[in-house]
Every structure is written in C-alpha cells, then in structure tokens.
Tab-separated table of C-alpha atoms in Angstrom:
chain	number	residue	atom	x	y	z
A	93	UNK	CA	33.892	5.355	13.917
A	94	UNK	CA	30.210	6.700	14.906
A	95	UNK	CA	29.478	9.574	16.910
A	96	UNK	CA	28.104	7.630	19.743
A	97	UNK	CA	31.973	5.808	19.693
A	98	UNK	CA	33.286	9.369	20.213
A	99	UNK	CA	31.054	10.215	22.983
A	100	UNK	CA	29.681	13.654	21.166
A	101	UNK	CA	26.322	12.329	21.402
A	102	UNK	CA	25.109	9.997	24.188
A	103	UNK	CA	23.027	6.806	23.721
A	104	UNK	CA	19.489	7.305	24.599
A	105	UNK	CA	17.733	3.772	25.180
A	106	UNK	CA	14.477	4.624	24.034
A	107	UNK	CA	13.605	1.119	23.175
A	108	UNK	CA	14.674	-0.102	26.276
A	109	UNK	CA	12.400	2.020	28.153
A	110	UNK	CA	9.467	1.295	26.035
A	111	UNK	CA	10.485	-2.131	26.476
A	112	UNK	CA	10.691	-1.705	30.299
A	113	UNK	CA	6.949	-0.101	30.174
A	114	UNK	CA	5.529	-3.155	28.026
A	115	UNK	CA	7.025	-5.617	30.847
A	116	UNK	CA	5.742	-3.119	33.818
A	117	UNK	CA	2.142	-3.460	31.979
A	118	UNK	CA	2.141	-7.512	31.426
A	119	UNK	CA	3.353	-7.777	35.160
A	120	UNK	CA	1.059	-5.700	36.927
A	121	UNK	CA	-2.165	-5.268	34.519
A	122	UNK	CA	-2.018	-9.110	33.525
A	123	UNK	CA	-5.712	-9.672	34.998
A	124	UNK	CA	-7.130	-6.345	33.047
A	125	UNK	CA	-5.520	-7.486	29.776
A	126	UNK	CA	-6.963	-11.311	30.194
A	127	UNK	CA	-10.408	-9.467	30.383
A	128	UNK	CA	-9.749	-7.052	27.498
A	129	UNK	CA	-8.757	-10.118	25.512
A	130	UNK	CA	-11.536	-12.569	26.788
A	131	UNK	CA	-14.390	-9.697	25.951
A	132	UNK	CA	-12.730	-8.853	22.532
A	133	UNK	CA	-12.644	-12.411	21.401
A	134	UNK	CA	-16.092	-13.151	22.742
A	135	UNK	CA	-17.512	-9.920	20.969
A	136	UNK	CA	-15.892	-10.489	17.536
A	137	UNK	CA	-16.571	-14.140	17.275
A	138	UNK	CA	-20.185	-13.548	18.470
A	139	UNK	CA	-20.616	-10.927	15.913
A	140	UNK	CA	-18.881	-13.257	13.296
A	141	UNK	CA	-21.404	-15.917	14.300
A	142	UNK	CA	-24.386	-13.536	13.509
A	143	UNK	CA	-23.238	-12.758	10.458
A	144	UNK	CA	-22.767	-16.509	9.222
A	145	UNK	CA	-26.008	-17.538	10.936
A	146	UNK	CA	-28.557	-16.909	7.935
A	147	UNK	CA	-28.186	-18.610	4.701
A	148	UNK	CA	-25.433	-16.593	2.490
A	149	UNK	CA	-27.968	-15.577	-0.071
A	150	UNK	CA	-30.498	-13.821	2.562
A	151	UNK	CA	-27.440	-12.269	3.899
A	152	UNK	CA	-26.512	-10.932	-0.097
A	153	UNK	CA	-30.152	-9.587	-0.091
A	154	UNK	CA	-29.644	-7.934	3.106
A	155	UNK	CA	-26.484	-6.256	2.092
A	156	UNK	CA	-28.159	-4.993	-1.474
A	157	UNK	CA	-31.382	-3.640	0.521
A	158	UNK	CA	-29.191	-1.649	2.808
A	159	UNK	CA	-27.177	-0.052	-0.149
A	160	UNK	CA	-30.743	0.781	-1.935
A	161	UNK	CA	-32.023	2.167	1.349
A	162	UNK	CA	-29.337	4.893	1.592
A	163	UNK	CA	-27.654	5.023	-1.665
A	164	UNK	CA	-29.364	3.322	-4.752
A	165	UNK	CA	-30.594	0.436	-6.670
A	166	UNK	CA	-27.533	0.536	-8.874
A	167	UNK	CA	-25.183	0.014	-5.633
A	168	UNK	CA	-27.579	-2.584	-4.486
A	169	UNK	CA	-27.294	-4.886	-7.842
A	170	UNK	CA	-23.535	-3.902	-7.703
A	171	UNK	CA	-23.235	-5.365	-4.016
A	172	UNK	CA	-25.415	-8.372	-4.651
A	173	UNK	CA	-23.063	-9.054	-7.675
A	174	UNK	CA	-19.757	-8.908	-5.685
A	175	UNK	CA	-20.993	-10.917	-2.497
A	176	UNK	CA	-22.139	-13.761	-5.011
A	177	UNK	CA	-18.761	-13.840	-6.076
A	178	UNK	CA	-17.105	-13.785	-2.800
A	179	UNK	CA	-19.562	-16.964	-2.148
A	180	UNK	CA	-18.356	-18.656	-5.362
A	181	UNK	CA	-14.890	-17.920	-4.642
A	182	UNK	CA	-15.336	-19.939	-1.242
A	183	UNK	CA	-14.618	-17.108	0.899
A	184	UNK	CA	-17.945	-15.925	2.196
A	185	UNK	CA	-17.142	-17.399	5.852
A	186	UNK	CA	-13.732	-15.564	5.727
A	187	UNK	CA	-15.307	-12.339	4.488
A	188	UNK	CA	-17.521	-12.464	7.546
A	189	UNK	CA	-15.181	-12.742	9.832
A	190	UNK	CA	-13.206	-9.832	8.500
A	191	UNK	CA	-16.289	-7.576	8.215
A	192	UNK	CA	-16.683	-8.806	12.061
A	193	UNK	CA	-13.182	-7.481	13.030
A	194	UNK	CA	-13.465	-4.370	10.908
A	195	UNK	CA	-17.023	-3.576	12.469
A	196	UNK	CA	-15.821	-3.812	15.901
A	197	UNK	CA	-12.786	-1.777	15.432
A	198	UNK	CA	-14.245	0.601	13.991
A	199	UNK	CA	-17.068	1.014	16.493
A	200	UNK	CA	-14.337	1.009	19.446
A	201	UNK	CA	-12.255	3.716	17.265
A	202	UNK	CA	-15.466	6.036	16.695
A	203	UNK	CA	-16.116	5.845	20.466
A	204	UNK	CA	-12.840	7.218	21.089
A	205	UNK	CA	-12.277	9.236	18.321
A	206	UNK	CA	-15.570	11.272	18.290
A	207	UNK	CA	-15.319	12.631	21.918
A	208	UNK	CA	-11.363	13.287	21.585
A	209	UNK	CA	-12.121	15.130	18.184
A	210	UNK	CA	-14.865	17.612	19.839
A	211	UNK	CA	-12.551	18.376	22.789
A	212	UNK	CA	-9.593	19.248	20.508
A	213	UNK	CA	-11.976	21.183	18.503
A	214	UNK	CA	-13.236	23.306	21.829
A	215	UNK	CA	-9.608	23.439	23.484
A	216	UNK	CA	-6.487	24.565	21.398
A	217	UNK	CA	-4.117	23.185	24.149
A	218	UNK	CA	-5.792	19.550	23.507
A	219	UNK	CA	-5.566	19.922	19.996
A	220	UNK	CA	-1.575	21.128	20.023
A	221	UNK	CA	-0.921	17.956	22.478
A	222	UNK	CA	-2.993	15.616	20.356
A	223	UNK	CA	-1.547	16.563	16.720
A	224	UNK	CA	1.844	14.861	17.563
A	225	UNK	CA	0.211	11.889	19.063
A	226	UNK	CA	-1.779	11.289	16.172
A	227	UNK	CA	1.017	11.935	14.015
A	228	UNK	CA	2.873	9.212	15.713
A	229	UNK	CA	-0.078	6.607	15.623
A	230	UNK	CA	-0.596	7.315	11.498
A	231	UNK	CA	3.041	7.111	10.701
A	232	UNK	CA	4.482	4.529	12.853
A	233	UNK	CA	4.835	1.393	10.616
A	234	UNK	CA	1.688	-0.902	11.396
A	235	UNK	CA	3.875	-3.868	11.969
A	236	UNK	CA	5.625	-2.195	15.101
A	237	UNK	CA	2.079	-2.338	16.712
A	238	UNK	CA	1.674	-6.055	16.572
A	239	UNK	CA	4.832	-6.531	18.891
A	240	UNK	CA	3.207	-5.263	21.673
A	241	UNK	CA	-0.097	-6.428	20.907
A	242	UNK	CA	1.187	-10.209	20.754
A	243	UNK	CA	2.908	-9.464	24.053
A	244	UNK	CA	-0.243	-8.557	25.892
A	245	UNK	CA	-2.822	-10.659	24.175
A	246	UNK	CA	-0.940	-13.565	22.648
A	247	UNK	CA	-1.866	-14.724	19.138
A	248	UNK	CA	-5.718	-14.770	17.861
A	249	UNK	CA	-8.207	-12.025	17.053
A	250	UNK	CA	-7.918	-9.499	19.858
A	251	UNK	CA	-3.846	-8.553	19.152
A	252	UNK	CA	-5.344	-8.117	15.280
A	253	UNK	CA	-8.079	-5.641	16.979
A	254	UNK	CA	-5.611	-3.749	19.080
A	255	UNK	CA	-3.493	-2.940	16.160
A	256	UNK	CA	-6.214	-2.248	13.747
A	257	UNK	CA	-7.752	0.422	16.388
A	258	UNK	CA	-4.488	2.059	17.034
A	259	UNK	CA	-3.730	2.718	13.203
A	260	UNK	CA	-7.346	3.437	12.281
A	261	UNK	CA	-8.311	6.064	14.935
A	262	UNK	CA	-6.395	9.409	13.793
A	263	UNK	CA	-8.670	10.311	10.874
A	264	UNK	CA	-11.407	9.972	13.517
A	265	UNK	CA	-10.097	12.416	15.546
A	266	UNK	CA	-8.941	14.762	12.879
A	267	UNK	CA	-11.983	15.191	10.762
A	268	UNK	CA	-14.131	15.398	13.566
A	269	UNK	CA	-12.005	18.449	15.024
A	270	UNK	CA	-11.986	19.826	11.344
A	271	UNK	CA	-15.645	19.335	10.839
A	272	UNK	CA	-16.335	21.270	14.193
A	273	UNK	CA	-13.957	24.112	14.044
A	274	UNK	CA	-15.298	24.719	10.143
A	275	UNK	CA	-19.027	25.235	11.540
A	276	UNK	CA	-19.808	28.885	11.133
A	277	UNK	CA	-19.155	31.255	13.942
A	278	UNK	CA	-22.041	33.492	13.271
A	279	UNK	CA	-24.254	30.604	13.827
A	280	UNK	CA	-22.683	29.486	16.873
A	281	UNK	CA	-23.204	33.090	18.300
A	282	UNK	CA	-26.780	33.203	17.197
A	283	UNK	CA	-27.203	29.973	19.528
A	284	UNK	CA	-25.246	31.709	22.152
A	285	UNK	CA	-27.323	34.922	21.977
A	286	UNK	CA	-30.624	32.668	22.237
A	287	UNK	CA	-29.209	31.685	25.506
A	288	UNK	CA	-28.157	28.234	24.169
A	289	UNK	CA	-25.832	26.114	26.742
A	290	UNK	CA	-22.511	24.621	25.419
A	291	UNK	CA	-24.222	20.975	25.520
A	292	UNK	CA	-27.130	22.511	23.542
A	293	UNK	CA	-24.634	24.267	21.053
A	294	UNK	CA	-22.839	21.053	20.594
A	295	UNK	CA	-25.689	18.572	20.073
A	296	UNK	CA	-27.972	21.105	18.084
A	297	UNK	CA	-25.883	23.371	15.786
A	298	UNK	CA	-21.962	21.841	15.457
A	299	UNK	CA	-22.343	18.181	15.312
A	300	UNK	CA	-25.286	18.276	12.660
A	301	UNK	CA	-23.204	20.795	10.585
A	302	UNK	CA	-20.225	18.980	11.233
A	303	UNK	CA	-21.938	15.388	10.468
A	304	UNK	CA	-20.563	15.234	6.817
A	305	UNK	CA	-17.091	15.552	7.918
A	306	UNK	CA	-17.456	13.227	10.733
A	307	UNK	CA	-18.670	10.567	8.384
A	308	UNK	CA	-15.974	11.292	6.158
A	309	UNK	CA	-13.652	10.272	9.107
A	310	UNK	CA	-15.617	7.326	9.860
A	311	UNK	CA	-15.159	6.153	6.171
A	312	UNK	CA	-11.134	6.755	6.589
A	313	UNK	CA	-11.284	4.643	9.579
A	314	UNK	CA	-13.048	1.664	7.855
A	315	UNK	CA	-10.595	1.979	5.043
A	316	UNK	CA	-7.633	1.734	7.196
A	317	UNK	CA	-9.226	-1.153	9.273
A	318	UNK	CA	-9.706	-2.996	6.181
A	319	UNK	CA	-5.907	-2.074	5.134
A	320	UNK	CA	-4.509	-3.816	8.474
A	321	UNK	CA	-6.730	-7.158	7.825
A	322	UNK	CA	-4.088	-8.802	5.945
A	323	UNK	CA	-1.716	-7.769	9.066
A	324	UNK	CA	-4.247	-8.880	11.758
A	325	UNK	CA	-4.125	-12.501	9.683
A	326	UNK	CA	-0.067	-12.501	10.598
A	327	UNK	CA	-1.099	-12.896	14.046
A	328	UNK	CA	-3.957	-15.928	13.771
A	329	UNK	CA	-7.027	-13.571	13.648
A	330	UNK	CA	-9.492	-15.463	11.359
A	331	UNK	CA	-10.651	-13.783	7.916
A	332	UNK	CA	-9.541	-13.007	4.775
A	333	UNK	CA	-6.139	-11.659	5.947
A	334	UNK	CA	-5.207	-15.092	7.156
A	335	UNK	CA	-6.373	-16.269	3.794
A	336	UNK	CA	-3.480	-13.987	2.146
A	337	UNK	CA	-1.117	-14.985	4.875
A	338	UNK	CA	-1.655	-18.736	3.849
A	339	UNK	CA	-1.168	-17.967	0.155
A	340	UNK	CA	1.651	-16.020	0.827
A	341	UNK	CA	3.728	-18.806	2.699
A	342	UNK	CA	2.585	-21.442	0.039
A	343	UNK	CA	2.980	-19.126	-3.325
A	344	UNK	CA	-0.592	-19.961	-3.792
A	345	UNK	CA	-1.414	-17.171	-6.196
A	346	UNK	CA	-5.042	-18.180	-6.824
A	347	UNK	CA	-6.079	-18.219	-3.098
A	348	UNK	CA	-4.169	-15.182	-2.452
A	349	UNK	CA	-5.714	-13.227	-5.468
A	350	UNK	CA	-9.633	-14.481	-4.436
A	351	UNK	CA	-9.089	-13.377	-0.816
A	352	UNK	CA	-7.579	-10.221	-1.839
A	353	UNK	CA	-10.872	-9.751	-4.398
A	354	UNK	CA	-12.914	-10.250	-1.697
A	355	UNK	CA	-11.432	-7.684	0.765
A	356	UNK	CA	-11.819	-4.978	-2.249
A	357	UNK	CA	-15.372	-5.789	-2.734
A	358	UNK	CA	-16.133	-5.535	1.477
A	359	UNK	CA	-14.024	-1.976	0.908
A	360	UNK	CA	-16.279	-0.832	-1.898
A	361	UNK	CA	-19.371	-1.800	-0.244
A	362	UNK	CA	-18.340	-0.140	3.161
A	363	UNK	CA	-16.990	2.754	1.207
A	364	UNK	CA	-20.262	3.625	-0.656
A	365	UNK	CA	-22.361	2.852	2.149
A	366	UNK	CA	-20.727	5.036	4.789
A	367	UNK	CA	-20.348	7.860	2.326
A	368	UNK	CA	-24.099	7.696	1.735
A	369	UNK	CA	-24.680	7.950	5.186
A	370	UNK	CA	-22.802	11.234	5.437
A	371	UNK	CA	-24.680	13.248	2.589
A	372	UNK	CA	-28.080	11.453	2.030
A	373	UNK	CA	-29.238	14.348	0.365
A	374	UNK	CA	-26.747	13.398	-2.401
A	375	UNK	CA	-29.068	10.351	-3.399
A	376	UNK	CA	-32.100	11.106	-4.372
A	377	UNK	CA	-32.835	7.736	-5.875
A	378	UNK	CA	-32.451	6.004	-2.436
A	379	UNK	CA	-35.403	4.279	-0.939
A	380	UNK	CA	-35.154	6.476	1.877
A	381	UNK	CA	-35.056	9.712	-0.093
A	382	UNK	CA	-38.265	8.178	-1.852
A	383	UNK	CA	-39.986	7.411	1.150
A	384	UNK	CA	-39.418	10.966	2.488
A	385	UNK	CA	-40.340	12.599	-0.919
A	386	UNK	CA	-43.929	10.505	-0.538
A	387	UNK	CA	-44.370	11.671	3.380
A	388	UNK	CA	-43.775	15.188	2.425
A	389	UNK	CA	-46.090	15.019	-0.464
A	390	UNK	CA	-48.908	13.318	1.613
A	391	UNK	CA	-48.607	16.096	4.226
A	392	UNK	CA	-48.602	18.912	1.763
A	393	UNK	CA	-51.787	17.056	0.013
A	394	UNK	CA	-53.350	16.594	3.555
A	395	UNK	CA	-52.958	20.357	4.391
A	396	UNK	CA	-54.525	21.455	1.304
A	397	UNK	CA	-57.243	19.219	1.596
A	398	UNK	CA	-57.891	20.984	5.068
C-alpha cells in the first residue's frame, strides 16, 4: 500500500495539467504553430541547400580559410583533412544538413539568450526567477521535449529544432549574465561619472568586456545543439542524427561509426572556431591578427615618415 492509497498524501495530477495545456495550445494556436513550422522548415532547408550548392571541395576550402582567418593554419589543415574524410565516408550531405540545423538552432537560442542574460544581470529579481527555469530546461531529459514538439509540429526538422533550442539555450543565458556581472564595478562607475547612459554603459563597457564569457556561452549552445542531433534524427530531422538512428535500427556498426565520426569532426570545427572568435588576441598566427599587425606597422611607418 502506498501513501497515496492511505490518503495521507493527495495525488497531484501535474502530468494531466501539462497535457491539458498542450491540448489547449494545439487547439487554439494551430495557425501560429503552422506558421512556425513552415518558417522553420523553409529556413533550415534553405540554409542546407546553400551549404550544399557549391562543390564539396570548394566548401572544404572555405571552412579551412575561415579556420585560418580566426585561429591558425594548423587548424585549417586539420579541418580540411577532417572534412575530406567526411566526404570520403559519404556523409557530406548529411553533415551539411546537420550543420544547418545546428546553426539555425544556435542563432535562435542566442537571439533569445543574450537579452535574457543581460536582463538577469541587471535585475536580481529576474535572475532569481530565471534560475530555476533554466535548471529545469537543462536537467529535464532531452527526450521529454520531443513529446510536445511532435504534438505541435508533427515529425520533421522543426520538432528537432524546437527541442534543440530549448535544451541548448540555458548556458547562453547563464554565461551572458555571469560575464556582465563580472565586469569591474569601478569601470562602470567611471562611465557613470562621465555621464554615460545605461545603454552606453551596456554597449560601450559591459558587453565588450563580457564578450569572452558570452562567446563561451555561444560555444556551449553549439555543443549542446550538436549533442541533440541524434535525438532530432528520431523525429525525422534529416542529417547525421537520422543516419545514426537508421544504423541503430539495423545494427549497422559501420554506418553508425561513420555518422558519429562526422558529428565529432563538426563539433571540433565549431568549438575551435567559436572559441577563437571569443579570444582573438590569443591567436597571433591567424590571418586576422597578421593583417592587424601589418596595418599597425604601416600606420607607425607613415607617422614616422610624416
């Protein structure tokens, strides 16, 4: 006999309340859900089409140049070799579909997370309200998000996108808030003493000084989004996740290993690229740093000559 049977603890039907709320949304917001579904599908498939439009070797060269631009030639070589291996494993199309899904999910999550993080940094009340919500979003098993996602949007890329955004969003909020709160208060007070408005202090002092922390949050959002790629494949989202799910269903070890390796290569590229964007001064051998050095030397030479 359980405590519920004895009547000492009442049965609280939390699950039925949530189920009723989802039924209400699907009944009353059907048109809005259709618009979101159509827009999400169009944008993700459009970006995947753009990534697949050039020849794969051209895209490999572009990804390599981007790596050299922000980090180093060594990363460029590593990225080129990794992406050539993806092509050789016949996973290129699926990799670009996954990259499109991750980029759209990350962009959407960052657009929501950064303003929320700024708001939480400037208000202790907002921070206290957001914290348990973010805890719930981050610790809830990712598969649970698929249930309302499929109810709202049926199967396809959009439920995968929806689940990925919810699961990946919390680190973006937390690290944006942390970065702004860690800005030296004396620096902020100096700005206030010069008559700077709140907006000028935010955009001219706090955000620039917090950019490393914010980019670390973006990096975490990308990593979590990639970790959701396989789960998104379970609801029909095209890409490497679908390959892994297919391999699991047929116990095809070779296919699963190749799709898994392709996800790892994408993760390494995105991790190194975004971390370099957050700390450009740490990468003196990048093309961007070399260009800045030449520009500074040219300016000094021109000033000396004058």
